[in-house]
Amino acid sequence: MERKIQYVIVSLLCSFFFTPAVLADDRLNAPLLIRVGAYENKPKIFTDESGNVVGLFADILNHISKEEGWQLEYVHGSWSQCLKRLEENEIDLMVDVAYSEKRAQKYHFTNVTVLINWAIVYAGTNQKIESLIDLNGKRIAVMKASIHTEGVEGIKSLAKNFDINCRFVEVESYQEVFERISRGEVEAGVVNRIYGSLFSQAYNVRETSIIFNPRHLRFALPKSAALSPLLSKRLDHHLSELKKEPASIYNKALYIYLSGLPRELIYSEPETERAGKRVILSSEEAAWIRDHPVIRIGVDPEFAPFEYITSDGSYDGIASDYIAILNERLGLHMQLAVTRGWKDAVSKAKTREIDVLPCVGITRQRTGFLKFSKPYINFYRVIITRTDNPFLTGLEDLENMNVAVQADTSHEGYLQDNTNIAPLLYDTLQEGLLALSNEQADAFVGNLTSSTYWIRKLNLTNLKVAAPVSQETQNLHFAVRDDWPVLVGILNKGLSSISEQEEIEIRKKWINIEYKPGISRRAFWRYTFQIGGVVLVVFAVIMFWNYRLKHEIHKRIQIEKELFEANQNLRALDRLKSMFIASMSHELRTPLNSIIGFTGVILQGMTGPLNDKQHDHLSRVYNSAKHLLNLITDVIDISKIEAGRIEIFRQEVNLAELVDEAVITIQPQLRDKKLTLQTSVSGELVMHTDKKRLLQCIINYLSNAVKYTESGTIAITARQIDDRVEILVSDTGIGISQEDQTRLFDAFERLDSHLRVKEGGTGLGLYLTRKLATEILGGEVLVRSREGRGSTFGLLLPIGADTAASH
């Protein structure tokens, strides 16, 4: 107690004698050290991988401090610790504090609001929670000292006012709220709407319709500090000015952070050309490069043409060309480390004796000790057999064969992750091919380009490419030791700076090359004469048609020029469309969520009783807003798919649990129409896929089935067929004619029937379902129907996603 009294006296004396001088325009004399409370609440304020405090509030405050000449010192702690420090005058400023009259008695607030936020209840995917009453008897995770927890309109007060008996589990962050729900330690949790909208997809949680407690987020300062009124006045001045300027740090940060886009976009021009010779690095990235003058790389000496060691010991191949560009543009010095081959390089990467593997694919095992850049080149993974072997169609034909593979490659990882094959391991690719040629193995799995190169070099004329492992190309990345995440970001910036034309030139240089070593002179002349004969014939034909084609060529050049100009205009329009949709996703969904949430609160009677007419009108508002929100969400999803920017989150999914979740969603529609629902899905059927997108497809099918069925039964079944899963949704509805079935999955198509006007709809549901099923989930859609006898819509999807890019 005595020490507190001494502290107060010293503070008052300091305030009296050392109050900062104020300039004529109310500026505070610089330099001024301001202690700021820093806690983890992404994206509003958080610590990045380099240890810097960033985020929406932090970036705005950093900008203001530079304008004013202030020096900021971030004091780290939990949310509750930071508030306590603010109250006891141990820090000068706290960001992201929700204003309330009770808090205004403790703290001094700025007048200008940074943004408005509110609370949302999230629940486990198997929980039937849609209203406050459903929280009765449940465990609810909440953030300690949050206004959404303790405030007058916080969740604890709401539960008390409505006699809801639940147990609150207090944690230090919203991240821990989601983690507790995901692990099943609680049934539900409360987070703010910004955190929830950006990070819920990474956890096994779902958003409920329970929203409450809208609040103005502002800067808060100590109540008794003499500096607080002056400091808040300067903050209000800058915030007011920044809000007026569309290109200000405030508006840029608000758009970038709330859209989930990379922070770097705040500080770069959106239309900057990627001519790419200059790469903009942050001060932290530049400092990291200065602190790491040498970066050791480990390579596969025989992975031609991607990377290999020449006879004179030089490093060459596609990856070497990329490294040369990155070293020059980023100021890096990536140099070759001494290894005894690829296996030794991987081993040293695990122990961090090597820093980067420049040309590898992603496998589950490698993610345990490496972080990966964006992909920069791809290839096909194939099966090689002897020419006298029987015809093969794919991996399923190799189950009972001796399959060779190079050890410690992603081909080995792919077989481990996706098959039951126990491969024969060889230290080098050519050893594996020689074993196949000498009948020590029945097949070899490897990279098409490098395998065919070694087949030619070793003159293995009894080998052939039998079949692709999959139709998709596999990606190659830079792999960085996992304690250097900063380098991954630096490499990604460098790779983004390489123009499309530069990439084409590198591929032309290496992919089309005919390697000299290993081809006999006799074979060389045989191939030369064969090719020469073909060339002569083609040349004669070209000469014959040359005269007649001159005019056509001139016309083609003119058309191509016009097409190029049109294409440039289309690209510009596409960029504008993408920016518009991204902006509208926030601008439209935010007020709609507010309308839906607060209308729902009123309909539940939380603000007082409603008469029948009021209840009817509000119900119409609520349903119309939800319909509009669904339409906006569908349009945004379709736009993301078509732009190739939709994120995929693959995980293990129990199909029976997923179907139960979908059924819960459409239960109110079933009750309204008095329809029966039957499900037949094995509880042991597990898929590795994007749970959210699969759920979206099933809900779309079920909603359509209910919409076009006036009486009878809806049925959903699932079964495994080889390595795929067939999911069928059947109904006893109006059915579809053969003519209509051909255009069912087109955009904005709706059936002509008496239910069309009655049931409404956008014509986007089935179109989006097809897009998700074919382009995201890697499967196909099915439909069977007869007019007047109901319909069956289906999905045929792979049971396991192809997760491995390969080396």
Coordinates of N, CA and C in Angstrom, one line a residue, residues 250-452:
Y250 N -5.5 4.1 -43.1 CA -6.7 3.6 -42.4 C -7.5 2.8 -43.4
N251 N -7.9 3.4 -44.5 CA -8.8 2.7 -45.4 C -8.2 1.5 -46.1
K252 N -6.9 1.5 -46.4 CA -6.2 0.4 -47.0 C -6.1 -0.8 -46.0
A253 N -5.7 -0.4 -44.7 CA -5.6 -1.5 -43.7 C -6.9 -2.1 -43.4
L254 N -8.0 -1.3 -43.3 CA -9.3 -1.8 -43.1 C -9.7 -2.8 -44.1
Y255 N -9.5 -2.5 -45.4 CA -9.9 -3.3 -46.5 C -9.0 -4.6 -46.5
I256 N -7.7 -4.5 -46.4 CA -6.8 -5.6 -46.5 C -7.0 -6.6 -45.4
Y257 N -7.0 -6.1 -44.2 CA -7.2 -7.0 -43.0 C -8.5 -7.7 -42.9
L258 N -9.6 -6.9 -43.2 CA -10.9 -7.5 -43.1 C -11.3 -8.4 -44.3
S259 N -10.5 -8.4 -45.4 CA -10.6 -9.3 -46.5 C -9.7 -10.5 -46.4
G260 N -8.9 -10.5 -45.4 CA -8.0 -11.7 -45.2 C -6.8 -11.7 -46.3
L261 N -6.5 -10.5 -46.8 CA -5.4 -10.4 -47.8 C -4.1 -10.2 -47.2
P262 N -3.0 -10.5 -47.9 CA -1.6 -10.3 -47.3 C -1.4 -8.9 -46.9
R263 N -0.7 -8.7 -45.8 CA -0.5 -7.3 -45.2 C 0.4 -6.5 -46.2
E264 N 1.3 -7.1 -46.9 CA 2.2 -6.4 -47.8 C 1.4 -5.5 -48.8
L265 N 0.2 -5.9 -49.1 CA -0.6 -5.1 -50.1 C -0.9 -3.7 -49.6
I266 N -0.9 -3.5 -48.3 CA -1.2 -2.2 -47.7 C -0.1 -1.2 -48.2
Y267 N 1.1 -1.7 -48.4 CA 2.2 -0.8 -48.7 C 2.7 -0.9 -50.1
S268 N 1.9 -1.5 -51.0 CA 2.3 -1.6 -52.4 C 1.2 -1.1 -53.3
E269 N 1.5 -0.7 -54.5 CA 0.5 -0.2 -55.4 C -0.2 -1.4 -56.1
P270 N -1.5 -1.5 -56.1 CA -2.2 -2.7 -56.7 C -2.0 -2.9 -58.1
E271 N -1.7 -1.8 -58.9 CA -1.5 -2.0 -60.4 C 0.0 -2.1 -60.8
T272 N 0.9 -2.3 -59.8 CA 2.3 -2.3 -60.1 C 2.6 -3.4 -61.1
E273 N 3.3 -3.2 -62.2 CA 3.7 -4.2 -63.2 C 4.7 -5.1 -62.6
R274 N 4.6 -6.4 -63.0 CA 5.6 -7.4 -62.5 C 6.7 -7.5 -63.5
A275 N 7.2 -6.4 -64.1 CA 8.3 -6.5 -64.9 C 9.4 -7.0 -64.1
G276 N 9.3 -6.8 -62.8 CA 9.8 -7.7 -61.9 C 11.3 -7.5 -61.5
K277 N 12.0 -6.5 -62.0 CA 13.4 -6.4 -61.7 C 13.6 -5.9 -60.3
R278 N 12.7 -5.3 -59.7 CA 12.9 -4.7 -58.3 C 11.9 -5.4 -57.4
V279 N 12.4 -5.9 -56.3 CA 11.6 -6.5 -55.3 C 11.6 -5.7 -54.0
I280 N 10.4 -5.3 -53.5 CA 10.4 -4.5 -52.4 C 10.3 -5.3 -51.1
L281 N 11.3 -5.2 -50.3 CA 11.5 -5.9 -49.0 C 11.2 -5.0 -47.8
S282 N 10.6 -5.6 -46.8 CA 10.4 -4.8 -45.6 C 11.7 -4.6 -44.9
S283 N 11.8 -3.7 -43.9 CA 13.0 -3.5 -43.2 C 13.4 -4.7 -42.4
E284 N 12.4 -5.5 -41.9 CA 12.7 -6.7 -41.2 C 13.3 -7.8 -42.1
E285 N 12.8 -7.9 -43.4 CA 13.3 -8.8 -44.3 C 14.7 -8.5 -44.8
A286 N 15.0 -7.2 -45.0 CA 16.3 -6.7 -45.4 C 17.3 -7.0 -44.3
A287 N 16.9 -6.8 -43.0 CA 17.8 -7.1 -41.9 C 18.0 -8.6 -41.8
W288 N 17.0 -9.4 -42.1 CA 17.2 -10.8 -42.0 C 18.3 -11.3 -43.0
I289 N 18.2 -10.7 -44.2 CA 19.2 -11.1 -45.2 C 20.6 -10.7 -44.8
R290 N 20.7 -9.5 -44.2 CA 22.0 -9.0 -43.8 C 22.6 -10.0 -42.7
D291 N 21.7 -10.5 -41.8 CA 22.1 -11.4 -40.8 C 22.4 -12.8 -41.2
H292 N 22.1 -13.1 -42.5 CA 22.3 -14.5 -43.0 C 23.0 -14.4 -44.3
P293 N 24.3 -14.1 -44.3 CA 25.0 -13.8 -45.6 C 25.2 -15.0 -46.5
V294 N 25.1 -16.2 -45.9 CA 25.2 -17.4 -46.7 C 24.0 -18.4 -46.4
I295 N 23.4 -18.9 -47.4 CA 22.3 -19.9 -47.3 C 22.7 -21.1 -48.0
R296 N 22.8 -22.2 -47.2 CA 23.3 -23.5 -47.8 C 22.2 -24.3 -48.4
I297 N 22.4 -24.7 -49.7 CA 21.4 -25.5 -50.4 C 21.8 -26.9 -50.6
G298 N 20.9 -27.8 -50.5 CA 21.2 -29.2 -50.8 C 20.4 -29.7 -52.0
V299 N 21.0 -30.4 -52.9 CA 20.4 -30.7 -54.2 C 20.5 -32.2 -54.5
D300 N 19.6 -32.7 -55.4 CA 19.7 -34.0 -55.9 C 20.7 -33.9 -57.1
P301 N 21.8 -34.6 -57.1 CA 22.8 -34.4 -58.2 C 22.4 -35.1 -59.5
E302 N 21.2 -35.8 -59.5 CA 20.8 -36.6 -60.7 C 19.4 -36.3 -61.0
F303 N 18.9 -35.2 -60.7 CA 17.4 -34.9 -60.9 C 17.3 -34.0 -62.2
A304 N 18.0 -34.4 -63.2 CA 18.0 -33.6 -64.5 C 16.6 -33.8 -65.1
P305 N 16.1 -32.7 -65.8 CA 16.7 -31.4 -66.0 C 16.4 -30.4 -64.9
F306 N 15.7 -30.8 -63.8 CA 15.3 -29.8 -62.8 C 16.5 -29.3 -62.0
E307 N 17.4 -30.2 -61.6 CA 18.6 -29.9 -61.0 C 19.6 -31.1 -61.1
Y308 N 20.8 -30.8 -61.3 CA 21.8 -31.9 -61.3 C 23.2 -31.3 -61.2
I309 N 24.2 -32.1 -60.9 CA 25.6 -31.7 -60.9 C 26.3 -32.2 -62.1
T310 N 27.0 -31.3 -62.8 CA 27.6 -31.7 -64.1 C 28.9 -32.4 -63.8
S311 N 29.6 -32.9 -64.9 CA 30.8 -33.6 -64.7 C 31.9 -32.8 -64.1
D312 N 31.9 -31.5 -64.3 CA 32.9 -30.7 -63.7 C 32.6 -30.1 -62.3
G313 N 31.4 -30.7 -61.7 CA 31.0 -30.3 -60.4 C 30.2 -29.1 -60.2
S314 N 29.7 -28.5 -61.4 CA 28.9 -27.3 -61.3 C 27.4 -27.7 -61.1
Y315 N 26.6 -26.8 -60.5 CA 25.2 -27.0 -60.3 C 24.5 -26.4 -61.5
D316 N 23.6 -27.2 -62.1 CA 22.9 -26.8 -63.3 C 21.4 -27.3 -63.2
G317 N 20.6 -26.8 -64.2 CA 19.2 -27.2 -64.3 C 18.3 -26.0 -64.1
I318 N 17.0 -26.4 -64.1 CA 15.9 -25.3 -64.0 C 16.0 -24.6 -62.7
A319 N 16.2 -25.3 -61.6 CA 16.3 -24.7 -60.3 C 17.4 -23.7 -60.2
S320 N 18.6 -24.1 -60.8 CA 19.8 -23.2 -60.7 C 19.5 -21.9 -61.4
D321 N 18.7 -21.9 -62.5 CA 18.4 -20.6 -63.1 C 17.5 -19.7 -62.2
Y322 N 16.5 -20.4 -61.5 CA 15.7 -19.6 -60.6 C 16.5 -19.1 -59.5
I323 N 17.5 -19.9 -59.0 CA 18.3 -19.4 -57.8 C 19.2 -18.2 -58.3
A324 N 19.7 -18.2 -59.5 CA 20.5 -17.1 -60.0 C 19.7 -15.8 -60.0
I325 N 18.4 -15.9 -60.5 CA 17.5 -14.7 -60.5 C 17.2 -14.3 -59.1
L326 N 16.9 -15.2 -58.2 CA 16.5 -14.8 -56.8 C 17.7 -14.2 -56.1
N327 N 18.9 -14.8 -56.2 CA 20.1 -14.2 -55.6 C 20.3 -12.8 -56.0
E328 N 20.1 -12.5 -57.3 CA 20.4 -11.2 -57.9 C 19.3 -10.2 -57.4
R329 N 18.0 -10.6 -57.4 CA 17.0 -9.6 -57.1 C 16.7 -9.4 -55.6
L330 N 17.1 -10.4 -54.8 CA 16.8 -10.4 -53.4 C 18.1 -10.1 -52.6
G331 N 19.2 -10.1 -53.2 CA 20.5 -9.9 -52.4 C 20.8 -11.1 -51.6
L332 N 20.3 -12.3 -52.0 CA 20.7 -13.5 -51.2 C 22.0 -14.1 -51.8
H333 N 22.5 -15.0 -51.0 CA 23.7 -15.8 -51.4 C 23.4 -17.2 -51.1
M334 N 22.6 -17.9 -52.0 CA 22.4 -19.3 -51.8 C 23.5 -20.0 -52.5
Q335 N 24.2 -20.9 -51.8 CA 25.3 -21.6 -52.4 C 25.3 -23.1 -52.1
L336 N 25.9 -23.9 -52.9 CA 25.8 -25.3 -52.9 C 26.6 -25.9 -51.6
A337 N 25.9 -26.7 -50.9 CA 26.6 -27.4 -49.7 C 27.1 -28.8 -50.2
V338 N 28.1 -29.3 -49.6 CA 28.6 -30.6 -49.9 C 27.8 -31.7 -49.3
T339 N 27.3 -32.6 -50.2 CA 26.5 -33.7 -49.7 C 27.0 -35.0 -50.4
R340 N 26.5 -36.1 -49.9 CA 26.9 -37.4 -50.6 C 25.7 -37.9 -51.4
G341 N 24.9 -37.0 -51.9 CA 23.7 -37.5 -52.7 C 22.4 -36.9 -52.1
W342 N 21.3 -37.3 -52.7 CA 20.0 -36.7 -52.3 C 19.6 -37.2 -50.9
K343 N 19.8 -38.4 -50.6 CA 19.4 -38.9 -49.3 C 20.2 -38.2 -48.2
D344 N 21.5 -37.9 -48.4 CA 22.3 -37.2 -47.4 C 21.8 -35.7 -47.3
A345 N 21.4 -35.1 -48.5 CA 20.9 -33.7 -48.5 C 19.6 -33.6 -47.6
V346 N 18.7 -34.6 -47.8 CA 17.4 -34.6 -46.9 C 17.8 -34.8 -45.5
S347 N 18.7 -35.7 -45.2 CA 19.1 -36.0 -43.8 C 19.7 -34.7 -43.2
K348 N 20.5 -34.0 -43.9 CA 21.1 -32.8 -43.3 C 20.1 -31.6 -43.2
A349 N 19.1 -31.6 -44.1 CA 18.0 -30.6 -43.9 C 17.2 -30.9 -42.6
K350 N 17.1 -32.1 -42.2 CA 16.4 -32.4 -41.0 C 17.1 -31.9 -39.8
T351 N 18.5 -32.0 -39.8 CA 19.3 -31.5 -38.7 C 19.8 -30.0 -38.9
R352 N 19.3 -29.4 -39.9 CA 19.5 -27.9 -40.2 C 21.0 -27.7 -40.5
E353 N 21.7 -28.7 -41.0 CA 23.0 -28.5 -41.6 C 22.9 -27.9 -43.0
I354 N 21.7 -28.1 -43.6 CA 21.4 -27.5 -44.9 C 20.1 -26.6 -44.7
D355 N 20.1 -25.5 -45.3 CA 19.0 -24.5 -45.0 C 17.9 -24.6 -46.0
V356 N 18.2 -24.9 -47.3 CA 17.1 -24.9 -48.3 C 17.3 -26.1 -49.3
L357 N 16.2 -26.8 -49.6 CA 16.2 -27.7 -50.7 C 15.4 -27.0 -51.8
P358 N 16.1 -26.7 -52.9 CA 15.5 -25.8 -53.9 C 14.5 -26.4 -54.9
C359 N 14.3 -27.7 -54.9 CA 13.5 -28.3 -55.9 C 12.8 -29.6 -55.4
V360 N 11.8 -29.4 -54.6 CA 11.2 -30.6 -53.9 C 9.6 -30.4 -53.9
G361 N 9.0 -31.5 -53.8 CA 7.5 -31.6 -53.6 C 7.1 -31.7 -52.1
I362 N 5.9 -31.4 -51.8 CA 5.4 -31.5 -50.4 C 4.9 -32.9 -50.1
T363 N 5.4 -33.4 -49.0 CA 4.9 -34.7 -48.5 C 4.5 -34.4 -47.0
R364 N 3.7 -35.3 -46.4 CA 3.3 -35.1 -45.0 C 4.5 -35.2 -44.1
Q365 N 5.5 -36.1 -44.4 CA 6.6 -36.2 -43.6 C 7.5 -34.9 -43.6
R366 N 7.7 -34.4 -44.8 CA 8.5 -33.2 -45.0 C 7.9 -32.0 -44.2
T367 N 6.6 -31.9 -44.1 CA 6.0 -30.7 -43.4 C 6.4 -30.7 -42.0
G368 N 7.0 -31.8 -41.5 CA 7.4 -31.8 -40.1 C 8.7 -31.1 -39.8
F369 N 9.5 -30.8 -40.8 CA 10.7 -30.1 -40.6 C 11.0 -29.0 -41.7
L370 N 10.1 -28.8 -42.6 CA 10.4 -27.8 -43.7 C 9.1 -26.9 -43.9
K371 N 9.3 -25.7 -44.3 CA 8.3 -24.8 -44.8 C 8.5 -24.6 -46.3
F372 N 7.4 -24.5 -47.0 CA 7.5 -24.5 -48.5 C 7.0 -23.2 -49.1
S373 N 7.8 -22.8 -50.1 CA 7.4 -21.6 -50.9 C 6.2 -21.9 -51.8
K374 N 5.8 -20.9 -52.5 CA 4.8 -21.1 -53.6 C 5.4 -22.0 -54.7
P375 N 4.7 -22.8 -55.4 CA 5.2 -23.6 -56.5 C 5.8 -22.8 -57.6
Y376 N 6.8 -23.3 -58.3 CA 7.3 -22.5 -59.4 C 7.5 -23.3 -60.7
I377 N 7.3 -24.6 -60.6 CA 7.3 -25.5 -61.8 C 6.6 -26.8 -61.5
N378 N 6.1 -27.4 -62.5 CA 5.4 -28.7 -62.2 C 5.7 -29.8 -63.2
F379 N 5.3 -31.0 -63.0 CA 5.6 -32.1 -63.9 C 4.5 -33.2 -63.6
Y380 N 4.6 -34.3 -64.4 CA 3.7 -35.4 -64.2 C 4.5 -36.6 -63.5
R381 N 3.8 -37.2 -62.6 CA 4.3 -38.4 -61.9 C 3.7 -39.6 -62.7
V382 N 4.6 -40.6 -63.1 CA 4.2 -41.7 -64.0 C 4.7 -43.0 -63.4
I383 N 4.2 -44.1 -64.1 CA 4.6 -45.4 -63.8 C 5.5 -45.9 -65.0
I384 N 6.7 -46.4 -64.7 CA 7.6 -46.9 -65.8 C 7.6 -48.4 -65.7
T385 N 7.4 -49.2 -66.8 CA 7.5 -50.6 -66.8 C 8.4 -51.1 -67.9
R386 N 8.7 -52.4 -68.0 CA 9.4 -52.9 -69.1 C 8.4 -53.1 -70.3
T387 N 9.0 -53.1 -71.5 CA 8.1 -53.1 -72.7 C 7.3 -54.4 -72.8
D388 N 7.8 -55.5 -72.2 CA 7.1 -56.8 -72.3 C 6.1 -56.9 -71.2
N389 N 5.9 -55.9 -70.3 CA 4.9 -56.0 -69.2 C 3.5 -55.8 -69.7
P390 N 2.5 -56.4 -69.1 CA 1.1 -56.2 -69.5 C 0.7 -54.7 -69.4
F391 N -0.4 -54.4 -70.0 CA -1.0 -53.1 -70.0 C -1.4 -52.7 -68.6
L392 N -1.0 -51.4 -68.2 CA -1.4 -50.9 -66.8 C -2.3 -49.7 -67.0
T393 N -3.2 -49.5 -66.1 CA -4.1 -48.3 -66.1 C -3.8 -47.3 -65.1
G394 N -3.1 -47.8 -64.0 CA -2.9 -46.8 -62.9 C -2.3 -47.5 -61.7
L395 N -2.2 -46.8 -60.6 CA -1.6 -47.3 -59.3 C -2.3 -48.6 -58.8
E396 N -3.6 -48.7 -59.0 CA -4.4 -49.8 -58.5 C -3.8 -51.2 -59.1
D397 N -3.2 -51.1 -60.3 CA -2.7 -52.3 -60.9 C -1.3 -52.7 -60.3
L398 N -0.8 -51.9 -59.4 CA 0.6 -52.2 -58.8 C 0.5 -52.8 -57.5
E399 N -0.7 -53.1 -57.0 CA -0.8 -53.6 -55.6 C 0.0 -54.8 -55.3
N400 N 0.0 -55.7 -56.2 CA 0.7 -57.0 -56.0 C 2.1 -57.1 -56.7
M401 N 2.6 -55.9 -57.1 CA 3.9 -55.9 -57.8 C 5.0 -55.4 -56.9
N402 N 6.3 -55.6 -57.3 CA 7.4 -55.1 -56.7 C 7.7 -53.7 -57.4
V403 N 7.4 -52.6 -56.6 CA 7.5 -51.3 -57.2 C 8.8 -50.6 -56.7
A404 N 9.6 -50.1 -57.6 CA 10.8 -49.4 -57.2 C 10.6 -47.9 -57.2
V405 N 11.3 -47.2 -56.3 CA 11.1 -45.8 -56.1 C 12.4 -45.2 -55.5
Q406 N 12.8 -44.0 -55.9 CA 14.0 -43.4 -55.3 C 13.7 -43.0 -53.8
A407 N 14.6 -43.4 -52.9 CA 14.4 -43.1 -51.5 C 14.4 -41.6 -51.2
D408 N 13.6 -41.2 -50.2 CA 13.5 -39.9 -49.7 C 13.0 -38.9 -50.7
T409 N 12.3 -39.3 -51.7 CA 11.6 -38.4 -52.6 C 10.2 -38.3 -52.3
S410 N 9.5 -37.4 -52.9 CA 8.1 -37.3 -52.6 C 7.3 -38.4 -53.3
H411 N 7.9 -39.1 -54.3 CA 7.3 -40.3 -54.8 C 7.1 -41.4 -53.8
E412 N 8.1 -41.5 -53.0 CA 8.0 -42.5 -51.8 C 6.9 -42.0 -50.9
G413 N 6.9 -40.7 -50.6 CA 5.9 -40.1 -49.7 C 4.5 -40.3 -50.2
Y414 N 4.4 -40.1 -51.6 CA 3.1 -40.3 -52.2 C 2.6 -41.7 -52.0
L415 N 3.4 -42.7 -52.3 CA 3.0 -44.1 -52.1 C 2.6 -44.4 -50.7
Q416 N 3.4 -43.8 -49.7 CA 3.1 -44.0 -48.3 C 1.8 -43.4 -47.9
D417 N 1.5 -42.2 -48.4 CA 0.3 -41.5 -48.0 C -1.0 -41.9 -48.7
N418 N -0.8 -42.5 -49.9 CA -2.0 -42.8 -50.8 C -2.2 -44.3 -51.1
T419 N -1.3 -45.2 -50.8 CA -1.5 -46.6 -51.2 C -1.0 -47.5 -50.1
N420 N -1.2 -48.8 -50.2 CA -0.7 -49.8 -49.3 C 0.6 -50.4 -49.9
I421 N 1.2 -49.9 -50.9 CA 2.4 -50.4 -51.5 C 3.6 -50.2 -50.6
A422 N 4.4 -51.2 -50.4 CA 5.6 -51.1 -49.7 C 6.8 -51.1 -50.8
P423 N 7.2 -50.0 -51.2 CA 8.1 -49.9 -52.4 C 9.5 -50.4 -52.0
L424 N 10.3 -50.8 -53.1 CA 11.7 -51.1 -53.0 C 12.4 -49.8 -53.2
L425 N 13.3 -49.5 -52.2 CA 13.9 -48.1 -52.2 C 15.3 -48.2 -52.7
Y426 N 15.6 -47.2 -53.6 CA 17.0 -47.1 -54.2 C 17.5 -45.7 -53.9
D427 N 18.8 -45.6 -53.7 CA 19.4 -44.3 -53.3 C 19.3 -43.3 -54.5
T428 N 19.4 -43.8 -55.7 CA 19.4 -42.8 -56.8 C 18.3 -43.3 -57.8
L429 N 17.9 -42.3 -58.7 CA 16.9 -42.6 -59.7 C 17.3 -43.7 -60.7
Q430 N 18.6 -43.5 -61.1 CA 19.1 -44.5 -62.1 C 19.2 -45.9 -61.6
E431 N 19.5 -46.0 -60.3 CA 19.6 -47.4 -59.7 C 18.2 -48.0 -59.7
G432 N 17.2 -47.2 -59.5 CA 15.8 -47.8 -59.5 C 15.4 -48.2 -60.9
L433 N 15.8 -47.4 -61.9 CA 15.5 -47.7 -63.3 C 16.3 -48.9 -63.8
L434 N 17.6 -49.1 -63.4 CA 18.4 -50.2 -63.7 C 17.8 -51.5 -63.1
A435 N 17.3 -51.4 -61.8 CA 16.7 -52.5 -61.2 C 15.5 -53.0 -62.0
L436 N 14.7 -52.1 -62.5 CA 13.5 -52.4 -63.3 C 14.0 -53.0 -64.6
S437 N 14.9 -52.5 -65.2 CA 15.4 -53.0 -66.5 C 16.0 -54.4 -66.3
N438 N 16.6 -54.7 -65.2 CA 17.2 -56.0 -64.9 C 16.3 -57.0 -64.3
E439 N 15.0 -56.6 -64.2 CA 13.9 -57.5 -63.7 C 14.0 -57.7 -62.2
Q440 N 14.7 -56.8 -61.5 CA 14.6 -56.9 -60.0 C 13.4 -56.2 -59.5
A441 N 12.7 -55.5 -60.3 CA 11.4 -54.8 -59.9 C 10.5 -54.9 -61.1
D442 N 9.2 -54.8 -60.8 CA 8.2 -54.9 -61.8 C 7.7 -53.5 -62.4
A443 N 7.9 -52.5 -61.6 CA 7.5 -51.1 -62.0 C 8.3 -50.1 -61.3
F444 N 8.3 -48.9 -61.8 CA 9.1 -47.8 -61.1 C 8.1 -46.6 -61.2
V445 N 8.0 -45.8 -60.1 CA 7.2 -44.6 -60.0 C 8.2 -43.4 -59.9
G446 N 8.0 -42.5 -60.8 CA 8.9 -41.3 -60.8 C 8.4 -40.2 -61.6
N447 N 9.3 -39.2 -61.7 CA 9.0 -38.0 -62.5 C 9.2 -38.3 -64.0
L448 N 8.2 -37.9 -64.8 CA 8.2 -38.2 -66.2 C 9.4 -37.6 -66.9
T449 N 9.7 -36.3 -66.7 CA 10.8 -35.7 -67.4 C 12.2 -36.2 -67.0
S450 N 12.5 -36.4 -65.7 CA 13.8 -36.9 -65.3 C 13.9 -38.3 -65.5
S451 N 12.8 -39.1 -65.4 CA 12.9 -40.6 -65.7 C 13.2 -40.8 -67.2
T452 N 12.5 -40.1 -68.1 CA 12.8 -40.3 -69.5 C 14.2 -39.9 -69.9

